[in-house]
Amino acid sequence: MKIAIGSDHGGFELKEVVKPLLVELGHEVEDVGCFSTDSVDYPQQAKQVASMVQDGKADRGILICGTGIGMSIVANRFKGIRATLCHELFTARMSRRHNDSNILCMGGRVIGPGLALEMVRVWLSTPFDGGRHSRRLCQIDHQEQDCA
Ligand code: RB5
């Protein structure tokens, strides 16, 4: 898969830990920054990654800020983006199974690298369950009667 990844200064160090894992797993990675711990404004990276996933220029996205909250707020304003803020393995797995998450958000000041790497592995390898969950996702953007 092609994976777009971005962070602000609060997520920079964790982003640098996650990138090699993505490459090791055989994914193509596009890093939209930031590229140091100098302070930046997280909406810039969030908008770039969300646009790439929305436009099909990336299959999935990963966004990391201090808490993951700002990144998820921004990314979820893009239609078709299902950005899920996860801090542990259960929600990382369920965000794929039930929500067909296409952007994983994490907090670089919340979780450590070991947990983050395991979450990324789980999030990348867990398929969407479909079925009733497809109907529910349809209802996010459409009327109930239009979602069988
Ligand atoms: C930056 O200080 C911090 O606000 C940002 O990384 C993020 O946590 C926002 O939600």
Coordinates of N, CA and C in Angstrom, one line a residue, residues 38-112:
D38 N 11.1 21.4 15.6 CA 10.7 22.8 15.6 C 9.2 22.9 15.5
S39 N 8.7 23.8 16.2 CA 7.2 24.0 16.3 C 6.6 24.3 14.9
V40 N 5.5 23.5 14.6 CA 4.7 23.7 13.4 C 3.3 23.7 13.8
D41 N 2.4 24.0 12.8 CA 1.0 24.0 13.1 C 0.4 22.7 12.5
Y42 N -0.1 21.8 13.3 CA -0.6 20.5 12.9 C -1.7 20.5 11.8
P43 N -2.5 21.5 11.6 CA -3.5 21.4 10.5 C -2.8 21.3 9.2
Q44 N -1.6 21.8 9.0 CA -1.0 21.7 7.7 C -0.7 20.3 7.3
Q45 N -0.1 19.5 8.2 CA 0.2 18.1 7.9 C -1.0 17.3 7.8
A46 N -2.0 17.6 8.7 CA -3.2 16.8 8.7 C -4.0 17.0 7.3
K47 N -4.0 18.3 6.9 CA -4.7 18.5 5.6 C -4.0 17.8 4.4
Q48 N -2.7 17.8 4.4 CA -2.0 17.2 3.3 C -2.3 15.7 3.3
V49 N -2.2 15.0 4.4 CA -2.4 13.6 4.4 C -3.9 13.2 4.1
A50 N -4.8 14.0 4.7 CA -6.2 13.7 4.5 C -6.5 13.9 3.0
S51 N -6.0 15.0 2.4 CA -6.2 15.2 0.9 C -5.7 14.0 0.1
M52 N -4.5 13.6 0.4 CA -3.9 12.5 -0.3 C -4.8 11.2 -0.3
V53 N -5.3 10.9 0.9 CA -6.2 9.7 1.0 C -7.5 10.0 0.4
Q54 N -8.1 11.1 0.5 CA -9.3 11.5 -0.1 C -9.3 11.4 -1.6
D55 N -8.1 11.8 -2.2 CA -8.0 11.9 -3.6 C -7.5 10.5 -4.2
G56 N -7.2 9.6 -3.3 CA -6.7 8.3 -3.8 C -5.2 8.3 -4.1
K57 N -4.5 9.4 -3.7 CA -3.1 9.5 -4.0 C -2.3 8.6 -2.9
A58 N -3.0 8.3 -1.8 CA -2.5 7.3 -0.9 C -3.6 6.4 -0.5
D59 N -3.3 5.2 -0.1 CA -4.3 4.2 0.3 C -4.7 4.4 1.7
R60 N -3.8 4.8 2.6 CA -4.0 5.0 4.0 C -3.1 6.2 4.4
G61 N -3.5 6.7 5.6 CA -2.6 7.8 6.2 C -2.4 7.5 7.7
I62 N -1.3 8.0 8.2 CA -1.0 8.0 9.6 C -0.6 9.4 10.0
L63 N -1.3 9.9 11.1 CA -1.0 11.3 11.5 C -0.7 11.3 13.0
I64 N 0.4 11.9 13.4 CA 0.8 11.9 14.8 C 1.1 13.3 15.3
C65 N 0.4 13.8 16.3 CA 0.7 15.0 17.0 C 0.9 14.7 18.4
G66 N 0.9 15.7 19.3 CA 1.2 15.4 20.7 C 0.2 14.4 21.3
T67 N -1.1 14.7 21.1 CA -2.2 13.9 21.6 C -2.8 13.1 20.6
G68 N -2.7 13.4 19.3 CA -3.5 12.8 18.2 C -4.8 13.5 18.0
I69 N -5.2 14.3 19.0 CA -6.6 14.9 18.9 C -6.7 16.0 17.8
G70 N -5.7 16.9 17.7 CA -5.8 17.9 16.7 C -5.8 17.3 15.3
M71 N -4.9 16.3 15.1 CA -4.8 15.7 13.8 C -6.2 15.0 13.4
S72 N -6.8 14.3 14.4 CA -8.1 13.6 14.1 C -9.2 14.6 13.8
I73 N -9.2 15.7 14.5 CA -10.3 16.8 14.3 C -10.2 17.3 12.8
V74 N -8.9 17.6 12.4 CA -8.8 18.2 11.1 C -9.1 17.1 10.0
A75 N -8.5 16.0 10.1 CA -8.6 14.9 9.1 C -10.1 14.5 8.9
N76 N -10.9 14.5 10.0 CA -12.3 14.1 9.9 C -13.2 15.1 9.3
R77 N -12.7 16.3 9.0 CA -13.5 17.3 8.2 C -13.5 17.0 6.7
F78 N -12.7 16.1 6.3 CA -12.6 15.7 4.9 C -13.6 14.6 4.6
K79 N -14.5 14.8 3.7 CA -15.5 13.8 3.3 C -14.8 12.5 2.9
G80 N -15.3 11.4 3.5 CA -14.7 10.1 3.1 C -13.5 9.7 4.0
I81 N -13.1 10.6 4.8 CA -12.0 10.3 5.7 C -12.6 9.7 7.0
R82 N -12.0 8.6 7.5 CA -12.4 8.1 8.8 C -11.1 8.0 9.6
A83 N -10.8 9.1 10.2 CA -9.6 9.1 11.0 C -9.8 8.7 12.4
T84 N -9.1 7.7 12.9 CA -9.4 7.2 14.2 C -8.2 7.4 15.2
L85 N -8.5 8.0 16.3 CA -7.5 8.3 17.3 C -7.4 7.1 18.2
C86 N -6.3 6.4 18.2 CA -6.2 5.1 19.0 C -5.0 5.2 20.0
H87 N -5.2 4.7 21.2 CA -4.1 4.6 22.1 C -3.7 3.2 22.6
E88 N -4.4 2.3 22.1 CA -4.1 0.9 22.5 C -4.6 -0.1 21.3
L89 N -4.3 -1.4 21.5 CA -4.5 -2.3 20.4 C -6.0 -2.6 20.1
F90 N -6.8 -2.6 21.2 CA -8.2 -3.0 20.9 C -8.9 -2.0 20.0
T91 N -8.7 -0.7 20.2 CA -9.3 0.3 19.4 C -8.6 0.4 18.0
A92 N -7.3 0.1 18.0 CA -6.6 0.1 16.7 C -7.2 -1.0 15.8
R93 N -7.5 -2.2 16.4 CA -8.1 -3.3 15.7 C -9.5 -3.0 15.3
M94 N -10.3 -2.5 16.3 CA -11.8 -2.3 16.0 C -12.0 -1.1 15.0
S95 N -11.0 -0.2 15.0 CA -11.2 0.9 14.1 C -11.1 0.5 12.6
R96 N -10.5 -0.7 12.4 CA -10.4 -1.3 11.1 C -11.7 -2.2 10.9
R97 N -11.9 -3.0 11.8 CA -13.0 -4.0 11.7 C -14.4 -3.3 11.5
H98 N -14.7 -2.3 12.4 CA -16.0 -1.7 12.4 C -16.1 -0.4 11.7
N99 N -15.0 0.3 11.6 CA -15.1 1.7 11.1 C -14.3 1.9 9.8
D100 N -13.7 0.8 9.3 CA -12.9 0.9 8.0 C -12.0 2.1 8.1
S101 N -11.3 2.3 9.2 CA -10.4 3.5 9.3 C -9.4 3.6 8.2
N102 N -9.4 4.8 7.6 CA -8.3 5.0 6.6 C -7.2 6.0 7.0
I103 N -7.3 6.5 8.2 CA -6.2 7.3 8.8 C -6.1 6.9 10.3
L104 N -4.9 6.5 10.7 CA -4.7 6.2 12.1 C -4.0 7.4 12.7
C105 N -4.6 7.9 13.8 CA -4.0 9.1 14.5 C -3.5 8.6 15.9
M106 N -2.3 9.0 16.2 CA -1.7 8.6 17.5 C -1.1 9.9 18.2
G107 N -1.0 9.7 19.5 CA -0.4 10.8 20.3 C 1.0 10.5 20.7
G108 N 2.0 11.2 20.1 CA 3.4 11.0 20.4 C 3.8 11.3 21.9
R109 N 2.9 12.1 22.6 CA 3.2 12.3 24.0 C 2.3 11.4 24.9
V110 N 1.6 10.5 24.2 CA 0.6 9.7 25.0 C 1.1 8.2 25.1
I111 N 1.6 7.7 23.9 CA 2.0 6.3 23.9 C 3.5 6.2 23.6
G112 N 4.1 5.1 23.9 CA 5.5 4.8 23.6 C 5.7 4.1 22.3

